[in-house]
Amino acid sequence: MIKIAKRLRLLALGIFLSLSSFAQEQTEMADVMRSNGKIYVVVAVCLTVLIGLFIYVFLIDRKISKIEKES
Amino acid sequence: MKKNWWKILSLILLIYTIIGGLLFKVPRLPILNETIRNLYFHVCMWFGMMLLYIVSFVYSVKYLLGFQYQNDIKASNFAKVGSWFGILGYLTGIIWVSVTWTTQQGQTLATVLKEPKLIGAAIALLIYGAYFVLRGSFTDIDKRARISAVYNIFAFVMLFPSIWIIPRLVGSLHPGAPGSDSGNPALNRNDLDENMRMVFYPAVIGWTLLGVWIATLKIRLQILKDKKILN
């Protein structure tokens, strides 16, 4: 009887240990960048590039419209 | 300005894509980690390419129905911008592959690049590359338009086996292959996280509209250039 109880206790401990280790297994993400706000810098840079390119395309668009009107 | 609303829509959607794409919540997945956000950029390039190629295909069919030179200009320029999107999709894919597919069993980039999906995509892009070579080899405008329209239809049809069907029949690391237990990760409801869909679909529309905008600019330029032929 004692043997079985011992085994059960061991089993419970094993399950508990594996569960706790499973919970700790966090997938690595850019949490640091989020916590110190540096991700916003990346967003700002990307937005600047995007808006800059859009302005460029828009200017080309306007230029073509002008030539279309002339001819 | 009234006609230009979709250009502004494209800008707004892409601003949303960058803000949402970099800041919104994404599922925490091993190996992928933050690179899951590439979905808003890499996958959108392929979607944009596909949609632009569809437009190009439609104009090629239209050309063959009426033999209007304008339709040939439209077909070729949509194909050009579509190919740009495809090349960008391929390059971004390589970057993504180099950090996610090579981490586990000591593969090198050279071994993982022998992927059915990548080879298929390369074949598809090369077929479109041949379309431009074919166009360039004609001096007669009508002949060029006619033959390249027929070829464009062939190229479009070849897209389906090379990038959609074959990579899904054979094992591939790319999502959508039989080994990866997912259907179409971008379109299947069960394969894409709810939060990610909120950014992904607007992103697809935004990038595609940008492609259409650039294509219309190229078309207008070409029409201006060929004014004498058109009238």
mmCIF file of C-alpha atoms in Angstrom:
data_model
loop_
_atom_site.group_PDB
_atom_site.id
_atom_site.type_symbol
_atom_site.label_atom_id
_atom_site.label_comp_id
_atom_site.label_asym_id
_atom_site.label_seq_id
_atom_site.Cartn_x
_atom_site.Cartn_y
_atom_site.Cartn_z
ATOM 1 C CA MET A 1 0.000 0.000 0.000
ATOM 2 C CA ILE A 2 2.746 2.395 0.994
ATOM 3 C CA LYS A 3 4.515 1.666 -2.268
ATOM 4 C CA ILE A 4 1.444 2.617 -4.315
ATOM 5 C CA ALA A 5 0.933 5.806 -2.333
ATOM 6 C CA LYS A 6 4.568 6.697 -2.873
ATOM 7 C CA ARG A 7 4.247 6.074 -6.581
ATOM 8 C CA LEU A 8 1.091 8.158 -6.807
ATOM 9 C CA ARG A 9 2.789 10.977 -4.974
ATOM 10 C CA LEU A 10 5.725 10.775 -7.364
ATOM 11 C CA LEU A 11 3.376 10.772 -10.321
ATOM 12 C CA ALA A 12 1.526 13.830 -9.009
ATOM 13 C CA LEU A 13 4.835 15.598 -8.475
ATOM 14 C CA GLY A 14 5.912 14.697 -11.996
ATOM 15 C CA ILE A 15 2.705 16.027 -13.523
ATOM 16 C CA PHE A 16 2.949 19.182 -11.455
ATOM 17 C CA LEU A 17 6.554 19.773 -12.502
ATOM 18 C CA SER A 18 5.859 19.205 -16.178
ATOM 19 C CA LEU A 19 2.849 21.513 -16.055
ATOM 20 C CA SER A 20 4.731 24.293 -14.328
ATOM 21 C CA SER A 21 7.605 24.031 -16.783
ATOM 22 C CA PHE A 22 5.094 24.114 -19.653
ATOM 23 C CA ALA A 23 3.579 27.334 -18.327
ATOM 24 C CA GLN A 24 6.980 28.967 -18.091
ATOM 25 C CA GLU A 25 7.793 28.197 -21.711
ATOM 26 C CA GLN A 26 7.030 31.605 -23.155
ATOM 27 C CA THR A 27 7.539 32.257 -26.820
ATOM 28 C CA GLU A 28 10.020 35.007 -27.325
ATOM 29 C CA MET A 29 8.544 38.204 -28.771
ATOM 30 C CA ALA A 30 9.733 41.774 -29.024
ATOM 31 C CA ASP A 31 8.380 42.578 -25.588
ATOM 32 C CA VAL A 32 11.400 44.668 -24.684
ATOM 33 C CA MET A 33 10.858 46.986 -27.619
ATOM 34 C CA ARG A 34 7.252 47.343 -26.626
ATOM 35 C CA SER A 35 8.033 48.059 -22.980
ATOM 36 C CA ASN A 36 10.629 50.737 -23.654
ATOM 37 C CA GLY A 37 8.629 52.240 -26.511
ATOM 38 C CA LYS A 38 11.259 51.733 -29.203
ATOM 39 C CA ILE A 39 8.783 49.928 -31.438
ATOM 40 C CA TYR A 40 7.132 53.312 -31.984
ATOM 41 C CA VAL A 41 10.361 54.549 -33.518
ATOM 42 C CA VAL A 42 10.173 51.736 -36.061
ATOM 43 C CA VAL A 43 6.553 52.629 -36.783
ATOM 44 C CA ALA A 44 7.493 56.298 -37.240
ATOM 45 C CA VAL A 45 10.339 55.426 -39.626
ATOM 46 C CA CYS A 46 8.134 53.116 -41.699
ATOM 47 C CA LEU A 47 5.385 55.725 -41.865
ATOM 48 C CA THR A 48 7.852 58.391 -42.981
ATOM 49 C CA VAL A 49 9.112 56.150 -45.777
ATOM 50 C CA LEU A 50 5.584 55.216 -46.823
ATOM 51 C CA ILE A 51 4.250 58.770 -46.820
ATOM 52 C CA GLY A 52 7.367 60.010 -48.590
ATOM 53 C CA LEU A 53 6.915 57.460 -51.353
ATOM 54 C CA PHE A 54 3.236 58.312 -51.652
ATOM 55 C CA ILE A 55 4.039 62.022 -52.009
ATOM 56 C CA TYR A 56 6.512 61.108 -54.760
ATOM 57 C CA VAL A 57 3.978 58.987 -56.630
ATOM 58 C CA PHE A 58 1.378 61.709 -56.179
ATOM 59 C CA LEU A 59 3.710 64.308 -57.690
ATOM 60 C CA ILE A 60 4.382 62.059 -60.678
ATOM 61 C CA ASP A 61 0.626 61.616 -61.041
ATOM 62 C CA ARG A 62 0.137 65.395 -61.100
ATOM 63 C CA LYS A 63 2.897 65.882 -63.622
ATOM 64 C CA ILE A 64 1.361 63.342 -65.994
ATOM 65 C CA SER A 65 -2.060 64.986 -65.595
ATOM 66 C CA LYS A 66 -0.524 68.313 -66.566
ATOM 67 C CA ILE A 67 1.105 66.868 -69.687
ATOM 68 C CA GLU A 68 -2.166 65.144 -70.582
ATOM 69 C CA LYS A 69 -3.982 68.466 -70.426
ATOM 70 C CA GLU A 70 -1.353 70.202 -72.535
ATOM 71 C CA SER A 71 -1.356 67.731 -75.368
ATOM 72 C CA MET B 1 -10.101 64.897 -56.946
ATOM 73 C CA LYS B 2 -13.334 62.916 -56.906
ATOM 74 C CA LYS B 3 -11.782 60.281 -59.109
ATOM 75 C CA ASN B 4 -8.752 60.004 -56.837
ATOM 76 C CA TRP B 5 -10.495 58.776 -53.696
ATOM 77 C CA TRP B 6 -9.036 55.284 -54.052
ATOM 78 C CA LYS B 7 -5.515 56.643 -54.078
ATOM 79 C CA ILE B 8 -6.136 58.306 -50.736
ATOM 80 C CA LEU B 9 -7.830 55.117 -49.539
ATOM 81 C CA SER B 10 -4.680 53.216 -50.465
ATOM 82 C CA LEU B 11 -2.543 55.622 -48.413
ATOM 83 C CA ILE B 12 -4.871 55.403 -45.421
ATOM 84 C CA LEU B 13 -5.010 51.609 -45.579
ATOM 85 C CA LEU B 14 -1.234 51.349 -45.791
ATOM 86 C CA ILE B 15 -0.740 53.727 -42.870
ATOM 87 C CA TYR B 16 -3.163 51.511 -40.949
ATOM 88 C CA THR B 17 -1.238 48.456 -42.125
ATOM 89 C CA ILE B 18 2.060 49.733 -40.774
ATOM 90 C CA ILE B 19 0.642 50.925 -37.471
ATOM 91 C CA GLY B 20 -1.561 47.875 -36.961
ATOM 92 C CA GLY B 21 0.936 45.521 -38.497
ATOM 93 C CA LEU B 22 3.709 46.502 -36.122
ATOM 94 C CA LEU B 23 1.730 47.228 -32.972
ATOM 95 C CA PHE B 24 -1.409 45.082 -32.830
ATOM 96 C CA LYS B 25 -1.548 41.786 -31.005
ATOM 97 C CA VAL B 26 -0.384 38.692 -32.857
ATOM 98 C CA PRO B 27 -0.347 35.093 -31.636
ATOM 99 C CA ARG B 28 2.802 34.006 -29.812
ATOM 100 C CA LEU B 29 4.169 31.160 -31.895
ATOM 101 C CA PRO B 30 7.470 29.346 -31.567
ATOM 102 C CA ILE B 31 9.997 29.745 -34.437
ATOM 103 C CA LEU B 32 7.850 32.419 -36.099
ATOM 104 C CA ASN B 33 7.906 34.812 -33.125
ATOM 105 C CA GLU B 34 7.417 38.392 -34.325
ATOM 106 C CA THR B 35 8.064 37.455 -37.952
ATOM 107 C CA ILE B 36 4.418 36.441 -38.189
ATOM 108 C CA ARG B 37 3.869 40.139 -38.921
ATOM 109 C CA ASN B 38 5.446 39.565 -42.329
ATOM 110 C CA LEU B 39 2.026 38.280 -43.319
ATOM 111 C CA TYR B 40 0.940 41.901 -43.792
ATOM 112 C CA PHE B 41 3.778 42.599 -46.189
ATOM 113 C CA HIS B 42 5.108 39.428 -47.808
ATOM 114 C CA VAL B 43 1.770 37.712 -48.436
ATOM 115 C CA CYS B 44 0.196 40.983 -49.596
ATOM 116 C CA MET B 45 2.829 41.247 -52.331
ATOM 117 C CA TRP B 46 1.668 37.900 -53.747
ATOM 118 C CA PHE B 47 -1.979 38.842 -53.425
ATOM 119 C CA GLY B 48 -1.262 42.121 -55.167
ATOM 120 C CA MET B 49 0.657 40.283 -57.883
ATOM 121 C CA MET B 50 -2.194 37.845 -58.418
ATOM 122 C CA LEU B 51 -4.813 40.592 -58.661
ATOM 123 C CA LEU B 52 -2.695 42.678 -61.030
ATOM 124 C CA TYR B 53 -2.069 39.622 -63.216
ATOM 125 C CA ILE B 54 -5.815 38.978 -63.301
ATOM 126 C CA VAL B 55 -6.392 42.540 -64.538
ATOM 127 C CA SER B 56 -3.626 42.079 -67.106
ATOM 128 C CA PHE B 57 -5.223 38.818 -68.260
ATOM 129 C CA VAL B 58 -8.623 40.498 -68.645
ATOM 130 C CA TYR B 59 -7.128 43.262 -70.790
ATOM 131 C CA SER B 60 -5.312 40.711 -72.939
ATOM 132 C CA VAL B 61 -8.598 38.906 -73.578
ATOM 133 C CA LYS B 62 -10.222 42.270 -74.294
ATOM 134 C CA TYR B 63 -7.456 43.060 -76.763
ATOM 135 C CA LEU B 64 -8.039 39.822 -78.620
ATOM 136 C CA LEU B 65 -11.751 40.562 -78.794
ATOM 137 C CA GLY B 66 -11.495 44.056 -80.255
ATOM 138 C CA PHE B 67 -7.830 44.589 -81.242
ATOM 139 C CA GLN B 68 -7.693 47.973 -79.574
ATOM 140 C CA TYR B 69 -4.110 49.044 -78.985
ATOM 141 C CA GLN B 70 -5.009 50.694 -75.676
ATOM 142 C CA ASN B 71 -5.903 47.337 -74.173
ATOM 143 C CA ASP B 72 -2.477 46.002 -75.075
ATOM 144 C CA ILE B 73 -0.824 48.915 -73.266
ATOM 145 C CA LYS B 74 -2.963 48.246 -70.209
ATOM 146 C CA ALA B 75 -2.306 44.501 -70.217
ATOM 147 C CA SER B 76 1.455 44.889 -70.495
ATOM 148 C CA ASN B 77 1.737 47.532 -67.791
ATOM 149 C CA PHE B 78 -0.417 45.659 -65.305
ATOM 150 C CA ALA B 79 1.766 42.618 -65.946
ATOM 151 C CA LYS B 80 4.880 44.719 -65.340
ATOM 152 C CA VAL B 81 3.697 46.037 -61.988
ATOM 153 C CA GLY B 82 2.432 42.561 -61.095
ATOM 154 C CA SER B 83 5.876 41.147 -61.767
ATOM 155 C CA TRP B 84 7.429 43.818 -59.570
ATOM 156 C CA PHE B 85 5.129 42.737 -56.783
ATOM 157 C CA GLY B 86 6.047 39.124 -57.441
ATOM 158 C CA ILE B 87 9.769 39.842 -57.270
ATOM 159 C CA LEU B 88 9.264 41.772 -54.035
ATOM 160 C CA GLY B 89 7.223 38.874 -52.682
ATOM 161 C CA TYR B 90 9.992 36.472 -53.606
ATOM 162 C CA LEU B 91 12.721 38.601 -52.019
ATOM 163 C CA THR B 92 10.765 39.170 -48.816
ATOM 164 C CA GLY B 93 10.048 35.444 -48.764
ATOM 165 C CA ILE B 94 13.763 34.668 -48.900
ATOM 166 C CA ILE B 95 14.399 36.974 -45.957
ATOM 167 C CA TRP B 96 11.605 35.322 -44.001
ATOM 168 C CA VAL B 97 12.806 31.841 -44.920
ATOM 169 C CA SER B 98 16.346 32.564 -43.832
ATOM 170 C CA VAL B 99 15.265 33.064 -40.220
ATOM 171 C CA THR B 100 12.407 30.610 -39.859
ATOM 172 C CA TRP B 101 13.160 27.551 -41.989
ATOM 173 C CA THR B 102 16.851 27.282 -41.301
ATOM 174 C CA THR B 103 16.849 27.390 -37.528
ATOM 175 C CA GLN B 104 16.084 23.843 -36.506
ATOM 176 C CA GLN B 105 18.068 21.060 -38.077
ATOM 177 C CA GLY B 106 21.104 22.904 -39.285
ATOM 178 C CA GLN B 107 19.829 23.439 -42.815
ATOM 179 C CA THR B 108 21.482 26.044 -44.933
ATOM 180 C CA LEU B 109 19.642 28.578 -47.020
ATOM 181 C CA ALA B 110 20.715 26.657 -50.126
ATOM 182 C CA THR B 111 18.923 23.508 -48.989
ATOM 183 C CA VAL B 112 15.678 25.176 -47.983
ATOM 184 C CA LEU B 113 15.511 27.163 -51.189
ATOM 185 C CA LYS B 114 14.904 23.899 -53.046
ATOM 186 C CA GLU B 115 11.272 24.231 -52.057
ATOM 187 C CA PRO B 116 8.404 23.367 -54.391
ATOM 188 C CA LYS B 117 6.689 26.637 -53.519
ATOM 189 C CA LEU B 118 9.782 28.708 -54.217
ATOM 190 C CA ILE B 119 10.632 26.853 -57.407
ATOM 191 C CA GLY B 120 7.026 27.193 -58.561
ATOM 192 C CA ALA B 121 7.038 30.909 -57.838
ATOM 193 C CA ALA B 122 10.327 31.299 -59.703
ATOM 194 C CA ILE B 123 8.905 29.423 -62.701
ATOM 195 C CA ALA B 124 5.819 31.637 -62.706
ATOM 196 C CA LEU B 125 7.910 34.800 -62.574
ATOM 197 C CA LEU B 126 10.228 33.525 -65.316
ATOM 198 C CA ILE B 127 7.244 32.767 -67.546
ATOM 199 C CA TYR B 128 6.178 36.385 -67.120
ATOM 200 C CA GLY B 129 9.783 37.403 -67.716
ATOM 201 C CA ALA B 130 9.563 35.636 -71.073
ATOM 202 C CA TYR B 131 6.427 37.679 -71.780
ATOM 203 C CA PHE B 132 8.466 40.874 -71.628
ATOM 204 C CA VAL B 133 11.264 39.370 -73.705
ATOM 205 C CA LEU B 134 8.676 38.351 -76.283
ATOM 206 C CA ARG B 135 7.223 41.854 -76.349
ATOM 207 C CA GLY B 136 10.644 43.345 -76.808
ATOM 208 C CA SER B 137 11.479 41.131 -79.757
ATOM 209 C CA PHE B 138 8.810 42.542 -82.087
ATOM 210 C CA THR B 139 9.144 45.631 -84.209
ATOM 211 C CA ASP B 140 5.638 45.442 -85.599
ATOM 212 C CA ILE B 141 3.212 46.844 -83.029
ATOM 213 C CA ASP B 142 0.134 44.888 -84.094
ATOM 214 C CA LYS B 143 1.987 41.617 -84.230
ATOM 215 C CA ARG B 144 3.549 42.308 -80.838
ATOM 216 C CA ALA B 145 0.201 43.118 -79.279
ATOM 217 C CA ARG B 146 -1.524 40.087 -80.754
ATOM 218 C CA ILE B 147 1.101 37.458 -79.960
ATOM 219 C CA SER B 148 1.914 38.829 -76.527
ATOM 220 C CA ALA B 149 -1.792 38.887 -75.652
ATOM 221 C CA VAL B 150 -2.017 35.189 -76.484
ATOM 222 C CA TYR B 151 1.178 34.513 -74.550
ATOM 223 C CA ASN B 152 -0.114 36.522 -71.576
ATOM 224 C CA ILE B 153 -3.146 34.236 -71.370
ATOM 225 C CA PHE B 154 -0.814 31.227 -71.349
ATOM 226 C CA ALA B 155 1.360 32.828 -68.664
ATOM 227 C CA PHE B 156 -1.670 33.532 -66.518
ATOM 228 C CA VAL B 157 -2.911 29.968 -66.837
ATOM 229 C CA MET B 158 0.554 28.668 -65.923
ATOM 230 C CA LEU B 159 0.371 30.579 -62.629
ATOM 231 C CA PHE B 160 -2.157 28.117 -61.271
ATOM 232 C CA PRO B 161 -0.180 24.873 -61.492
ATOM 233 C CA SER B 162 3.140 26.509 -60.662
ATOM 234 C CA ILE B 163 2.223 28.482 -57.560
ATOM 235 C CA TRP B 164 -1.098 27.104 -56.388
ATOM 236 C CA ILE B 165 -1.454 23.448 -57.318
ATOM 237 C CA ILE B 166 1.952 21.727 -57.427
ATOM 238 C CA PRO B 167 3.287 23.168 -54.139
ATOM 239 C CA ARG B 168 0.126 21.846 -52.496
ATOM 240 C CA LEU B 169 0.479 18.362 -53.910
ATOM 241 C CA VAL B 170 4.030 17.786 -52.747
ATOM 242 C CA GLY B 171 5.435 18.341 -49.291
ATOM 243 C CA SER B 172 6.634 21.836 -48.566
ATOM 244 C CA LEU B 173 7.591 23.915 -45.583
ATOM 245 C CA HIS B 174 5.472 26.728 -46.893
ATOM 246 C CA PRO B 175 2.021 27.046 -45.291
ATOM 247 C CA GLY B 176 -0.622 25.446 -47.477
ATOM 248 C CA ALA B 177 1.360 22.303 -48.251
ATOM 249 C CA PRO B 178 0.079 18.883 -47.163
ATOM 250 C CA GLY B 179 2.799 18.551 -44.545
ATOM 251 C CA SER B 180 1.932 21.790 -42.798
ATOM 252 C CA ASP B 181 -1.650 20.742 -41.900
ATOM 253 C CA SER B 182 -3.202 23.922 -43.178
ATOM 254 C CA GLY B 183 -5.228 24.859 -46.200
ATOM 255 C CA ASN B 184 -4.777 28.326 -47.536
ATOM 256 C CA PRO B 185 -3.430 30.155 -44.497
ATOM 257 C CA ALA B 186 -4.441 33.530 -45.839
ATOM 258 C CA LEU B 187 -8.005 32.699 -46.768
ATOM 259 C CA ASN B 188 -9.017 29.836 -44.483
ATOM 260 C CA ARG B 189 -11.005 31.023 -41.494
ATOM 261 C CA ASN B 190 -9.424 28.516 -39.171
ATOM 262 C CA ASP B 191 -5.868 29.165 -40.204
ATOM 263 C CA LEU B 192 -5.628 32.868 -39.546
ATOM 264 C CA ASP B 193 -5.952 34.554 -36.195
ATOM 265 C CA GLU B 194 -8.962 36.848 -35.752
ATOM 266 C CA ASN B 195 -6.818 39.855 -34.816
ATOM 267 C CA MET B 196 -4.516 39.340 -37.773
ATOM 268 C CA ARG B 197 -7.386 39.246 -40.231
ATOM 269 C CA MET B 198 -8.339 42.757 -39.100
ATOM 270 C CA VAL B 199 -5.061 44.044 -40.520
ATOM 271 C CA PHE B 200 -4.426 41.517 -43.276
ATOM 272 C CA TYR B 201 -7.443 42.197 -45.485
ATOM 273 C CA PRO B 202 -7.073 46.008 -45.420
ATOM 274 C CA ALA B 203 -3.367 45.478 -46.117
ATOM 275 C CA VAL B 204 -4.127 43.404 -49.215
ATOM 276 C CA ILE B 205 -6.490 46.091 -50.524
ATOM 277 C CA GLY B 206 -4.037 48.880 -49.718
ATOM 278 C CA TRP B 207 -1.034 47.273 -51.417
ATOM 279 C CA THR B 208 -3.097 46.248 -54.436
ATOM 280 C CA LEU B 209 -4.474 49.765 -54.866
ATOM 281 C CA LEU B 210 -0.933 51.121 -54.730
ATOM 282 C CA GLY B 211 0.015 48.683 -57.482
ATOM 283 C CA VAL B 212 -2.985 49.722 -59.556
ATOM 284 C CA TRP B 213 -2.069 53.373 -59.070
ATOM 285 C CA ILE B 214 1.486 52.835 -60.305
ATOM 286 C CA ALA B 215 0.152 50.782 -63.227
ATOM 287 C CA THR B 216 -2.257 53.564 -64.248
ATOM 288 C CA LEU B 217 0.615 56.060 -64.140
ATOM 289 C CA LYS B 218 2.662 53.848 -66.450
ATOM 290 C CA ILE B 219 -0.305 53.359 -68.761
ATOM 291 C CA ARG B 220 -0.976 57.102 -68.981
ATOM 292 C CA LEU B 221 2.685 57.753 -69.766
ATOM 293 C CA GLN B 222 2.694 55.108 -72.489
ATOM 294 C CA ILE B 223 -0.522 56.477 -73.998
ATOM 295 C CA LEU B 224 1.027 59.960 -74.061
ATOM 296 C CA LYS B 225 4.093 58.530 -75.774
ATOM 297 C CA ASP B 226 2.111 56.597 -78.370
ATOM 298 C CA LYS B 227 -0.369 59.369 -79.035
ATOM 299 C CA LYS B 228 0.474 59.381 -82.732
ATOM 300 C CA ILE B 229 -0.215 55.684 -83.126
ATOM 301 C CA LEU B 230 -3.442 55.796 -81.159
ATOM 302 C CA ASN B 231 -5.021 58.581 -83.202
#
